[in-house]
Coordinates of C-alpha atoms in Angstrom, one line a residue:
X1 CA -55.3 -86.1 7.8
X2 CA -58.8 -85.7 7.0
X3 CA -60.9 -87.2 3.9
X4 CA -62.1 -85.2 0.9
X5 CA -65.5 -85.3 0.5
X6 CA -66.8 -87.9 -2.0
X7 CA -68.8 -85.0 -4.3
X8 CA -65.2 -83.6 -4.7
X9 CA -63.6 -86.8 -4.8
X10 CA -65.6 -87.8 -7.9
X11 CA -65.2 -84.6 -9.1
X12 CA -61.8 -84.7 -8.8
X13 CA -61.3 -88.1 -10.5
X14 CA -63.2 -87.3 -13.3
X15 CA -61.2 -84.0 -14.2
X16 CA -58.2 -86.2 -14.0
X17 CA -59.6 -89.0 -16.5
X18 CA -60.2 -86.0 -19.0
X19 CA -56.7 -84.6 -18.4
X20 CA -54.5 -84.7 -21.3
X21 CA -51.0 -83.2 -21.4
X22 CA -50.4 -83.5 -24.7
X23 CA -53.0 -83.0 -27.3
X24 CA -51.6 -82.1 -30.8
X25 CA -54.0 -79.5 -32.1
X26 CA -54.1 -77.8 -28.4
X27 CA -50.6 -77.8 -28.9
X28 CA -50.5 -76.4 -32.4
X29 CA -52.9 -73.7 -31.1
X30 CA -50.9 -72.7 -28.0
X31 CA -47.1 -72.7 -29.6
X32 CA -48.3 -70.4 -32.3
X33 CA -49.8 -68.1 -29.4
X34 CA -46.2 -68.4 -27.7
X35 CA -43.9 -68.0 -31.0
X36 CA -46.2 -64.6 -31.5
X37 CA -45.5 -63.2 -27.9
X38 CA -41.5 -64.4 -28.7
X39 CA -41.3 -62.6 -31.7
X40 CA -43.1 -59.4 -30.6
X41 CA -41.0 -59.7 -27.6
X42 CA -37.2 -59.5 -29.9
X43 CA -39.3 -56.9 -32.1
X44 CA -39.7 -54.7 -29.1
X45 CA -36.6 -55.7 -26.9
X46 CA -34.5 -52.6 -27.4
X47 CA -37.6 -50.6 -25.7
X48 CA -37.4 -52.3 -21.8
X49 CA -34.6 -51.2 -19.6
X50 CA -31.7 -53.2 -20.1
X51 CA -30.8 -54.2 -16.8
X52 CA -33.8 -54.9 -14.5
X53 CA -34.8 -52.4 -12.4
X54 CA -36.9 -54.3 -9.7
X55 CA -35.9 -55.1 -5.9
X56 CA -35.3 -57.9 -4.4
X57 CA -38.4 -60.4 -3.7
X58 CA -40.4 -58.0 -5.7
X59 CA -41.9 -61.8 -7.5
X60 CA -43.2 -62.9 -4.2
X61 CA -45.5 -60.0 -3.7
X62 CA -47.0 -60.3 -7.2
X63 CA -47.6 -64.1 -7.3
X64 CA -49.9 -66.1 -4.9
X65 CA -48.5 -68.4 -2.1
X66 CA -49.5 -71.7 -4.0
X67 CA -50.1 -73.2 -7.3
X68 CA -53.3 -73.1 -8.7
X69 CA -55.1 -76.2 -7.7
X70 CA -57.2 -76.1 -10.8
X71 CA -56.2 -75.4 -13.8
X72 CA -55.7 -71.8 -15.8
X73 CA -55.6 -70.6 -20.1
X74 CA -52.1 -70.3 -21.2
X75 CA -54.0 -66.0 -22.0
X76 CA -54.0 -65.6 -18.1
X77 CA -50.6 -67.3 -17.3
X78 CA -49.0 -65.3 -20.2
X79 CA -50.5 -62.0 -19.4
X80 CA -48.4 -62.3 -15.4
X81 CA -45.2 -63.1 -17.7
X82 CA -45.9 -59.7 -19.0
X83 CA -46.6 -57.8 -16.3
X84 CA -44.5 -59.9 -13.5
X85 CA -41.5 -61.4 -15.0
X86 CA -40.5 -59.5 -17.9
X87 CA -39.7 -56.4 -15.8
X88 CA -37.8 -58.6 -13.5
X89 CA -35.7 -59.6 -16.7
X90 CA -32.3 -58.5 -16.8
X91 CA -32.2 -58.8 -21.3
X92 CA -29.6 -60.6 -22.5
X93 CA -30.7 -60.6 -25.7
X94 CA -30.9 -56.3 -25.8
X95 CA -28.8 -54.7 -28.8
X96 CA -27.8 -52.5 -26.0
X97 CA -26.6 -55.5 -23.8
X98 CA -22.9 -54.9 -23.4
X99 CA -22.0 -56.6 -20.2
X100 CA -20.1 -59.8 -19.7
X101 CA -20.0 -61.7 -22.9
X102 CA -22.8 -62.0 -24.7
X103 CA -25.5 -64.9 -25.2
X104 CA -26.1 -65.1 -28.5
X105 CA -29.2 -66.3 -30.6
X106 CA -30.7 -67.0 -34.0
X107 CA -33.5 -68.5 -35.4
X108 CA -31.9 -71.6 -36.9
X109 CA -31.1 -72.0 -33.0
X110 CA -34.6 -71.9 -31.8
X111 CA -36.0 -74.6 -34.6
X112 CA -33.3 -76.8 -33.6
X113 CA -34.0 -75.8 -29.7
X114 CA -37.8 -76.9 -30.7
X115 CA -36.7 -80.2 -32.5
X116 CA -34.9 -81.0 -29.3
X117 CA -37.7 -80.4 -26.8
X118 CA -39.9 -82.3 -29.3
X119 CA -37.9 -85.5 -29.2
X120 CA -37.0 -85.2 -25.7
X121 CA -34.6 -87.9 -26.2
X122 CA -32.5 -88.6 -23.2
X123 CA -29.3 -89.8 -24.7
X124 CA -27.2 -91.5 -22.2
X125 CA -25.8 -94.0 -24.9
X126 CA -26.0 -94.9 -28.6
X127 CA -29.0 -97.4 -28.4
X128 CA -31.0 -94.7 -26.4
X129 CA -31.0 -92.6 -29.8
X130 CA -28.6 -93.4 -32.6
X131 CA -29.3 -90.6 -34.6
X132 CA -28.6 -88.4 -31.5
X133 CA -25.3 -89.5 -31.2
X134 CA -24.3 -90.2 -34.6
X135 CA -24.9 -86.5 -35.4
X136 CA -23.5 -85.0 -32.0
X137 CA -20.4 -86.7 -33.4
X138 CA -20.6 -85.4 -36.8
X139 CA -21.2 -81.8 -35.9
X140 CA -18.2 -82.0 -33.4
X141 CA -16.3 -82.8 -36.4
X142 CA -17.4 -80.1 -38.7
X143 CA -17.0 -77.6 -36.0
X144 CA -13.4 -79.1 -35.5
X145 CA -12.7 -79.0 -39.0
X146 CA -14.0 -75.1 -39.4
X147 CA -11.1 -74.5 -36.4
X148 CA -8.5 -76.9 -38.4
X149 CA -8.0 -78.8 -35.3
X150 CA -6.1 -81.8 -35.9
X151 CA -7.6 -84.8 -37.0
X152 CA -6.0 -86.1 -33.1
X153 CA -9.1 -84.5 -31.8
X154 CA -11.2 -85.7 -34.1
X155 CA -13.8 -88.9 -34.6
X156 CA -12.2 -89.0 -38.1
X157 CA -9.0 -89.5 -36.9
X158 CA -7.9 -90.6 -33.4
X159 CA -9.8 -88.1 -30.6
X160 CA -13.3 -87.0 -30.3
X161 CA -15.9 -84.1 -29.2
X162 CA -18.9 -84.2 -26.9
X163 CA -21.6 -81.2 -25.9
X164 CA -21.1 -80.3 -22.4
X165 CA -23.6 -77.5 -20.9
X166 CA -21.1 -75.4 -19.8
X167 CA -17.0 -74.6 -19.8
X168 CA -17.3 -75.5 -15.4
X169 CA -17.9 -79.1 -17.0
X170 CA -15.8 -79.6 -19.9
X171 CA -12.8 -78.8 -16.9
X172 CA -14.5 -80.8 -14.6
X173 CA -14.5 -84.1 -16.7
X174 CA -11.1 -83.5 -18.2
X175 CA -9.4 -83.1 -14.6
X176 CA -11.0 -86.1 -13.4
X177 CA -9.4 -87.5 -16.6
X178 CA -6.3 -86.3 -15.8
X179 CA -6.2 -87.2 -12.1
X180 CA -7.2 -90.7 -12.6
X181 CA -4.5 -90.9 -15.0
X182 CA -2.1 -89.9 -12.7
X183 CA -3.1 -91.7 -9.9
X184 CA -3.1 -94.7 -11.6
X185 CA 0.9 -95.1 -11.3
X186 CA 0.8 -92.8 -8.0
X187 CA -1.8 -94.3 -6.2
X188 CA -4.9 -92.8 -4.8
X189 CA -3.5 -92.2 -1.2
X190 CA -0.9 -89.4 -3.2
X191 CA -4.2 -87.4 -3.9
X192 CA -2.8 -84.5 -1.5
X193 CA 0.5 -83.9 -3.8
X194 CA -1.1 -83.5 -7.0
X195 CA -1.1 -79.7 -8.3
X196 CA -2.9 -77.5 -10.8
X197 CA -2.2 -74.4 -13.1
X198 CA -3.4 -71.6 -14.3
X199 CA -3.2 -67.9 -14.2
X200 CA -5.0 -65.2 -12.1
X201 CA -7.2 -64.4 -15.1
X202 CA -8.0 -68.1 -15.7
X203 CA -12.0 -68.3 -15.0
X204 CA -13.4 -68.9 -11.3
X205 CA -15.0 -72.0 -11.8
X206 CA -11.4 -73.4 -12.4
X207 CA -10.7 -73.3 -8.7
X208 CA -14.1 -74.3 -8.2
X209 CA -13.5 -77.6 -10.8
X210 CA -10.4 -78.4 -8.8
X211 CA -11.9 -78.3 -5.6
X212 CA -14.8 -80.9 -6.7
X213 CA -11.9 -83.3 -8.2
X214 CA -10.5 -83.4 -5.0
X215 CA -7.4 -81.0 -5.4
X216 CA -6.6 -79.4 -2.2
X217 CA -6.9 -75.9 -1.9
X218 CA -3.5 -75.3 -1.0
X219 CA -2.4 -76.7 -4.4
X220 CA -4.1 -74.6 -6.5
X221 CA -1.5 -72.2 -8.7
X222 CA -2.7 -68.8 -9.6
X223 CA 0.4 -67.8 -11.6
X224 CA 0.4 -63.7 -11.7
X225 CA -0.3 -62.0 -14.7
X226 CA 0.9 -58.0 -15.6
X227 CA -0.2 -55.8 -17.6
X228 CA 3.2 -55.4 -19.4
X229 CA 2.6 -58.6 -21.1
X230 CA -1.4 -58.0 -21.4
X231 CA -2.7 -60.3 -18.7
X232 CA -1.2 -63.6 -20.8
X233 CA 0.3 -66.4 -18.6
X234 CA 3.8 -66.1 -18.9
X235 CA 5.4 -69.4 -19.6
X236 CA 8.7 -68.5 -18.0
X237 CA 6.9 -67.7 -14.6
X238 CA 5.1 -71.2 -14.9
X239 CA 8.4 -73.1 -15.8
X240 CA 9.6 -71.8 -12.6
X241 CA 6.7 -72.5 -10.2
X242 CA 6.4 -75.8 -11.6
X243 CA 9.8 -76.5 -10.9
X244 CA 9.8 -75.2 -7.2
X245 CA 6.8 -77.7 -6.9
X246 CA 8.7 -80.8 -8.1
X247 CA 11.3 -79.8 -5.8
X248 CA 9.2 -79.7 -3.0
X249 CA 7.9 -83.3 -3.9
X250 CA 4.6 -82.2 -5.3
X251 CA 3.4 -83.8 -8.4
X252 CA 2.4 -81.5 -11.6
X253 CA -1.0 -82.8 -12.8
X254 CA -3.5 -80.5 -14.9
X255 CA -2.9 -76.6 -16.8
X256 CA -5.5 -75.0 -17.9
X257 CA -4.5 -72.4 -20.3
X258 CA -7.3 -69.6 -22.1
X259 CA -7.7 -68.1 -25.1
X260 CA -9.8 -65.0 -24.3
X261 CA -10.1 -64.4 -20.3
X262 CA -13.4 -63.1 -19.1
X263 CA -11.8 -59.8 -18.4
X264 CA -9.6 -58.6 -20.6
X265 CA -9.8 -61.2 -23.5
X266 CA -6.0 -61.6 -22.5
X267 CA -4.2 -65.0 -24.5
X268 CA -2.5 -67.5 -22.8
X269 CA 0.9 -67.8 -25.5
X270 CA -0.7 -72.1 -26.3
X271 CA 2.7 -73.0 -27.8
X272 CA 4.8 -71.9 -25.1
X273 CA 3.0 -73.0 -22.2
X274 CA 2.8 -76.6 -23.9
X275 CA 6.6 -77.3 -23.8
X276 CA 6.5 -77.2 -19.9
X277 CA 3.2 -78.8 -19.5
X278 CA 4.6 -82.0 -21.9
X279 CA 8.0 -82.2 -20.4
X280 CA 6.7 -82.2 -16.8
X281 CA 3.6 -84.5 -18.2
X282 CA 1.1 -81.8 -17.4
X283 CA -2.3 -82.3 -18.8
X284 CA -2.7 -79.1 -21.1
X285 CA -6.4 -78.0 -21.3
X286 CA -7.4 -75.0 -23.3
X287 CA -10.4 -72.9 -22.2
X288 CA -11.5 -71.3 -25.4
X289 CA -15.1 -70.4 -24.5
X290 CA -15.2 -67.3 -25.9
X291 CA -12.1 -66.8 -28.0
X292 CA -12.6 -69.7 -29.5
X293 CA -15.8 -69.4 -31.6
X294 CA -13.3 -66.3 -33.6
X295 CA -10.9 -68.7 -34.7
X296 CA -13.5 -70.0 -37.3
X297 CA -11.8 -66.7 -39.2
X298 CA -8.8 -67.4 -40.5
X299 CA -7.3 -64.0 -38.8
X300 CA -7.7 -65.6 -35.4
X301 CA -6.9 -68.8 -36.0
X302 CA -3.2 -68.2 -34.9
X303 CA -4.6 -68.1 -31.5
X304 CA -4.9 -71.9 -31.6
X305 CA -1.6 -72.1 -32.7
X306 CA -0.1 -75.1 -30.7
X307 CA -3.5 -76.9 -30.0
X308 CA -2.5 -79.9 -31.5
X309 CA 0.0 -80.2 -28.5
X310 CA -2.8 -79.7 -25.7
X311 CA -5.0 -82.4 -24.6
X312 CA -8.1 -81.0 -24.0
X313 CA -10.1 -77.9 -25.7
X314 CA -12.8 -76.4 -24.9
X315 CA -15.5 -73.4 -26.6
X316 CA -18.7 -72.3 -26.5
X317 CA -21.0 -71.5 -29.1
X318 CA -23.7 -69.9 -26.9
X319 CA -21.2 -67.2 -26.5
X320 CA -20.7 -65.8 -30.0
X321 CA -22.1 -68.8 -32.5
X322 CA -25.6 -68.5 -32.3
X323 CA -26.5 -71.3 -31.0
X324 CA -28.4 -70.5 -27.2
X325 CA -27.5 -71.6 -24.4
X326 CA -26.6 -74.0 -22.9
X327 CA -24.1 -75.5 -25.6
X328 CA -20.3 -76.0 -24.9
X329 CA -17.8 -77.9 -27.0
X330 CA -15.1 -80.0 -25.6
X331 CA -12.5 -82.3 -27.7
X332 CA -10.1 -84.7 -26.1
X333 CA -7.0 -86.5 -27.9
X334 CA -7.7 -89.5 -25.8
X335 CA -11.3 -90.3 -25.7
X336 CA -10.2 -93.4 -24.2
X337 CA -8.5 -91.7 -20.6
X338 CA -11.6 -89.4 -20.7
X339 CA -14.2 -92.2 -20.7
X340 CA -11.9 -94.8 -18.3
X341 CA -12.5 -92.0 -15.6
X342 CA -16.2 -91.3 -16.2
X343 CA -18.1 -94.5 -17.2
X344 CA -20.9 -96.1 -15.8
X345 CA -22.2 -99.5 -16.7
X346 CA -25.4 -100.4 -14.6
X347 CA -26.7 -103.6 -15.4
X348 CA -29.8 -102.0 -17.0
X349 CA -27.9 -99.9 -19.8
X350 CA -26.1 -102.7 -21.2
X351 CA -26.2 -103.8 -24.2
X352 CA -24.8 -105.7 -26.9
X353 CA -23.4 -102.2 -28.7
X354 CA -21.6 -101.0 -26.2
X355 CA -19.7 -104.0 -24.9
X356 CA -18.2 -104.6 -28.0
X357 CA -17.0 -101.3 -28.3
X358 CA -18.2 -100.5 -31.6
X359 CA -20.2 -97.4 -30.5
X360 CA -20.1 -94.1 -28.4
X361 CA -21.8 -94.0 -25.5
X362 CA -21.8 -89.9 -24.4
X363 CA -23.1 -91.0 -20.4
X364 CA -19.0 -92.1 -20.6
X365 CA -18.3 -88.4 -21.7
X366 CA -19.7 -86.4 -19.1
X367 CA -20.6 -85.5 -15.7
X368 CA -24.4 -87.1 -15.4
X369 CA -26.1 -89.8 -17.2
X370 CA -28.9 -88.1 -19.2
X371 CA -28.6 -85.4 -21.7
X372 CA -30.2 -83.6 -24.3
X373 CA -30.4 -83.4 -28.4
X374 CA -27.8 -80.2 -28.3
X375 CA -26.1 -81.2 -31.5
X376 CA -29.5 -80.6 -33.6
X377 CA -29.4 -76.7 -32.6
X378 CA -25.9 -76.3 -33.6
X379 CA -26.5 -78.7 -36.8
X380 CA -29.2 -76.2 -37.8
X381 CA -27.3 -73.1 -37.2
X382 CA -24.4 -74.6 -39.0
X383 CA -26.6 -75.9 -42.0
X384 CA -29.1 -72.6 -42.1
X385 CA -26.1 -70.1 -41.8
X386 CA -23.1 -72.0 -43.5
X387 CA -19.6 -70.7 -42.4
X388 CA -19.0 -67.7 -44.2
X389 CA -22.3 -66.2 -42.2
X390 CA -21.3 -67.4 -38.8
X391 CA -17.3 -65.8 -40.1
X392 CA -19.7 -62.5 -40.8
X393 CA -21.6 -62.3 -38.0
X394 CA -17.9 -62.4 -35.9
X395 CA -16.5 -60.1 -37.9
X396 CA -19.4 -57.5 -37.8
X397 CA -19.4 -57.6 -34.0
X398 CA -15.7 -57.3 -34.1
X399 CA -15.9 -54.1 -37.0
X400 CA -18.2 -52.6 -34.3
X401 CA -15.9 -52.9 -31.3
X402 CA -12.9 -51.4 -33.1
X403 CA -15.6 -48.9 -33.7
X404 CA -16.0 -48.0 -29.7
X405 CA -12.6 -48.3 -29.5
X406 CA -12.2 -45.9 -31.9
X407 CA -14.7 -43.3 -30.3
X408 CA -12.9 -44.1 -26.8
X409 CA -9.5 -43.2 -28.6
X410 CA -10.7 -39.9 -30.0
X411 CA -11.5 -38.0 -26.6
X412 CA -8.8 -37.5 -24.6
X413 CA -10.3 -37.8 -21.5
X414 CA -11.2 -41.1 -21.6
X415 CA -8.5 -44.3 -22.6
X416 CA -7.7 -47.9 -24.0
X417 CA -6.4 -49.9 -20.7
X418 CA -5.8 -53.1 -22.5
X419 CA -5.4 -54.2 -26.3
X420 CA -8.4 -55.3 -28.0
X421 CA -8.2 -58.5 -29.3
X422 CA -11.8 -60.0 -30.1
X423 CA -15.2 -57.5 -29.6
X424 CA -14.3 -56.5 -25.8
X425 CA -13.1 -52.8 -25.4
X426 CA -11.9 -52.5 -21.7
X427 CA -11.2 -49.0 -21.4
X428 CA -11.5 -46.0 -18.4
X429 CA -12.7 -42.5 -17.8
X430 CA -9.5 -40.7 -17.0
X431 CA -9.7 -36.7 -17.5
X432 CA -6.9 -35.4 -15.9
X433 CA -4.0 -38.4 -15.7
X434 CA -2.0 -37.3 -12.9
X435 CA -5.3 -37.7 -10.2
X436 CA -4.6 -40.3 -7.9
X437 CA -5.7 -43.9 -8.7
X438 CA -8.4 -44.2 -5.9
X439 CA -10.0 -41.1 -7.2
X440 CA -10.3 -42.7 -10.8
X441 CA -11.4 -46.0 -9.7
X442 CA -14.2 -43.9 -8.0
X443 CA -15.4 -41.4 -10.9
X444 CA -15.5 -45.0 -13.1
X445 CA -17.4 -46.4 -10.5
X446 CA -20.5 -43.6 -10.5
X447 CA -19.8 -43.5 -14.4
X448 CA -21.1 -47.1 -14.7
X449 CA -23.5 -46.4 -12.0
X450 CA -24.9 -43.5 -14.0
X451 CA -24.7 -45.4 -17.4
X452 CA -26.1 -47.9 -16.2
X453 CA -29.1 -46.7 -14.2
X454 CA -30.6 -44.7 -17.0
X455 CA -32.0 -48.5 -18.6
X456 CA -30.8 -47.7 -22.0
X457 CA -27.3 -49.6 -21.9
X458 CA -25.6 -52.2 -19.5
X459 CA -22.3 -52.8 -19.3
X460 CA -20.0 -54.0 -16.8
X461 CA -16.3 -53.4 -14.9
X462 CA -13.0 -55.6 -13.6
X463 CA -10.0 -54.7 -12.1
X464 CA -7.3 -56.4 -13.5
X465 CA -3.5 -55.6 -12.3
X466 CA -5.1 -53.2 -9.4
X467 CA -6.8 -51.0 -12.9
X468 CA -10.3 -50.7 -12.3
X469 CA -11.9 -50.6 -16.1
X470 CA -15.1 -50.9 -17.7
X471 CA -15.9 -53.7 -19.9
X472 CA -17.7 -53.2 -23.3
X473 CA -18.2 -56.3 -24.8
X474 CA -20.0 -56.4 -28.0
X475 CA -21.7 -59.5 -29.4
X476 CA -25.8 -59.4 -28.9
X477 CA -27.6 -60.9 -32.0
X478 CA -29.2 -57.7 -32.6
X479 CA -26.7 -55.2 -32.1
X480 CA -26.1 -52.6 -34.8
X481 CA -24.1 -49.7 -35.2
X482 CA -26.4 -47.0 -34.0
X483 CA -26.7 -48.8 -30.6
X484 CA -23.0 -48.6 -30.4
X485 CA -23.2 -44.7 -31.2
X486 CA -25.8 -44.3 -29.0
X487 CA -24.1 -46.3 -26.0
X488 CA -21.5 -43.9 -26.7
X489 CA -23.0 -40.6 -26.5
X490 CA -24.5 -41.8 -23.3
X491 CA -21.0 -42.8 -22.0
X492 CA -20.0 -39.2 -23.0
X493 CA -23.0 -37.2 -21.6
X494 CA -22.7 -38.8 -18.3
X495 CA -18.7 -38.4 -18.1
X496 CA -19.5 -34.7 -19.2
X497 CA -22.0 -34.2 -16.4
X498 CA -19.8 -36.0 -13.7
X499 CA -17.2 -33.4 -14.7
X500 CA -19.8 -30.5 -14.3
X501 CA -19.4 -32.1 -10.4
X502 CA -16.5 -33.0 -9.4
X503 CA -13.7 -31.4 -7.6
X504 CA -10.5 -32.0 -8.7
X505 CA -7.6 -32.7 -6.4
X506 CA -4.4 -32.4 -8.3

């Protein structure tokens, strides 16, 4: 390698003693340049198309090979976000967003967001930041508490919560919890016996958990689901598979059961399932990540019915609480299993604290060491909103869906596939019902394609039971009523015009 000159090398060192990353009052200038492009940026959301409309590597062309090797003004770098990555954006945060579930957002959320990049704490145990412990554990039990959990998953009483990032990690740690538990009295060369449950709606990243705790493929139950029963995991259906397994000398280890699949919003019976998972001593876990947030409201709270028999649940806020992601809440019954599988204790993290016991170290509570100040986003949503805003702001989206669902029952060409339950209406464009199913699936397909297209709505489909259906899943922060008329009307307009089309083979 060659030498730089020693004009630029004294250059160079000089711009580096001036350097400074962090000056306050640059700062102060900068973040009130960035909260204004923010805030013009939700004022003016509704007006970009929806879903992005660029191709792939369309970034690459627009942005130079390398990073600038001196430096640039924050105008300059925010003028290519404008033109560059905002239309490469797919926005999530749209009122005309209705695809997947939704990621929702507040204000109180971003202050806490900003307290939690401004502390930058890295929390891996209760002398790293006290505070940032202490409160994670005291918002896990007001969140428990607005669920009526019982106190067996609570701080308060015998079990515990901790912030994972997402619902892939809250199964992750609590199968690893349950396999270690198992092994222990089956020993670790039994590995290959040990066998998992859940249903064919139960979330990807389940069989994606298993397979990074070690479960082999071939023992990986997806228990069918029918539409006679709504998708729900039928516990008479498991009873039997499990037994078949036993009887085959395979060992029963972990169920995950949901409340709310990502499909249909179907609900695993909790009650039910738990008989079988405690006689066979299945661990139970329930995925609630988007259900869950619902049961704040004491309509939905019969969903949970049972929980206090389960020995892991899971839900997550960024879904429908407000709270930006990433933020998912996970209690245990038995911290104690939980942190016997996962802890770490490296000569340099010891401390006088944590060997006596007397303290929570959250490294012992998850997946990786570090971790972030979550709890102060969700402590300021909590505190900013109080619970009878967050119950509104759950029912309004719900009040809206039935809505939709109302519109969809009204014309008789289109129909209701599955019950709605929560704010997701899964429904079809059917116009003459004795058409054959391929041909259906087909005009839903360039329906979607057509809504979709036109920018000013996104939604998305599943096929569930062999039923291809649409998905409209209501939820984004700024969602009113006339975007859910307007969605609508463009739903009908483009079935109308497919119809002006088609040919009809009856």
């Amino acid at each position: 390698m060659g030498s730089l000159d020693s004009n630029n090398s004294t250059q160079t060192q000089s711009n580096v003693a001036k350097f400074n990353p962090l000056d306050p009052e640059e700062f102060r200038l900068q973040a009130h340049q960035m909260v204004d492009f923010i805030a013009d940026y939700y004022k003016n959301i509704e007006n970009y198309p929806v879903l992005s409309q660029v191709e792939p590597g369309y970034l690459r062309t627009q942005l130079p090979e390398n990073a600038p090797y001196r430096p640039e003004s924050l105008g300059t770098i925010m003028k290519d976000v404008q033109n560059h990555i905002v239309p490469g954006m797919t926005h999530w945060l749209s009122p005309n967003f209705f695809a997947y579930f939704p990621a929702t957002v507040s204000s109180a959320a971003f202050l806490g967001e900003m307290l939690c990049n401004c502390f930058n704490s890295v929390g891996f145990n209760w002398l790293a930041s006290p505070a940032m412990t202490e409160l994670e554990m005291i918002v896990m039990d007001w969140l428990a508490n607005m669920l009526k959990l019982p106190k067996s998953f609570m701080f308060s009483g015998t079990g515990g919560g901790v912030l994972q990032g997402t619902t892939s990690e809250a199964i992750l740690c609590t199968l690893i919890a349950a396999r270690d538990r198992k092994l222990e009295n089956l020993g670790v060369d039994n590995i290959e016996k040990l066998v998992v449950y859940g249903s064919d709606q139960t979330h990807s990243t389940y069989t994606k958990a298993c397979k990074l705790a070690g479960i082999f493929p071939c023992n990986i139950r997806a228990i069918p689901t029918y539409i006679e029963s709504d998708f729900a995991l039928s516990p008479l259906v498991l009873r039997s598979v499990i037994e078949d397994d036993v009887a085959a000398g395979l060992v029963p280890l972990f169920l995950c059961a949901t409340i709310g699949t990502t499909s249909t919003t179907a609900i695993d019976p909790i009650s039910q399932l738990a008989e079988a998972a405690n006689e066979f001593d299945i661990w139970l876990h329930v995925d609630a990540a988007y259900g869950g947030s619902a049961c704040i409201c004491p309509e939905f709270r019969q969903y949970l019915n049972g929980i206090e028999r389960a020995n892991s649940l899971s839900l997550s806020p960024h879904k429908w609480l407000l709270s930006y992601l990433d933020c998912c809440c996970m209690w245990v019954r038995e911290p104690n299993v939980l942190t016997k599988a996962l802890s770490t204790n490296p000569e340099y993290l010891k401390n006088k604290r944590s060997e006596y016991d007397s303290v929570v170290d959250y490294k012992d509570w998850q997946v990786g060491t570090g971790r972030k100040f979550k709890s102060i986003r969700l402590w300021l949503v909590m505190r900013s909103y109080g619970v009878a805003n967050l119950q509104s702001h759950i029912r309004s989206d719900v009040r809206m869906a039935i809505m939709f669902e109302q519109f969809v029952k009204s014309d008789p060409t289109f129909e209701i596939v599955v019950p709605r339950r929560f704010s997701l209406v899964c429904f079809r464009f059917n116009p003459v019902k004795e058409s054959e199913p391929g041909y259906i699936e087909l005009l839903n397909k360039k329906l979607l394609d057509c809504v979709n297209s036109t920018g000013r709505v996104y939604m998305t489909h599943t096929i569930v039971g062999g039923i291809y259906m649409l998905r409209f899943a209501v939820g984004a922060t700024l969602t009113e009523d006339r975007h859910v008329i307007s969605a609508w009307n463009l739903i009908k307009e483009s079935a109308d015009a497919l119809l002006k089309i088609s040919y009809y083979v009856v």
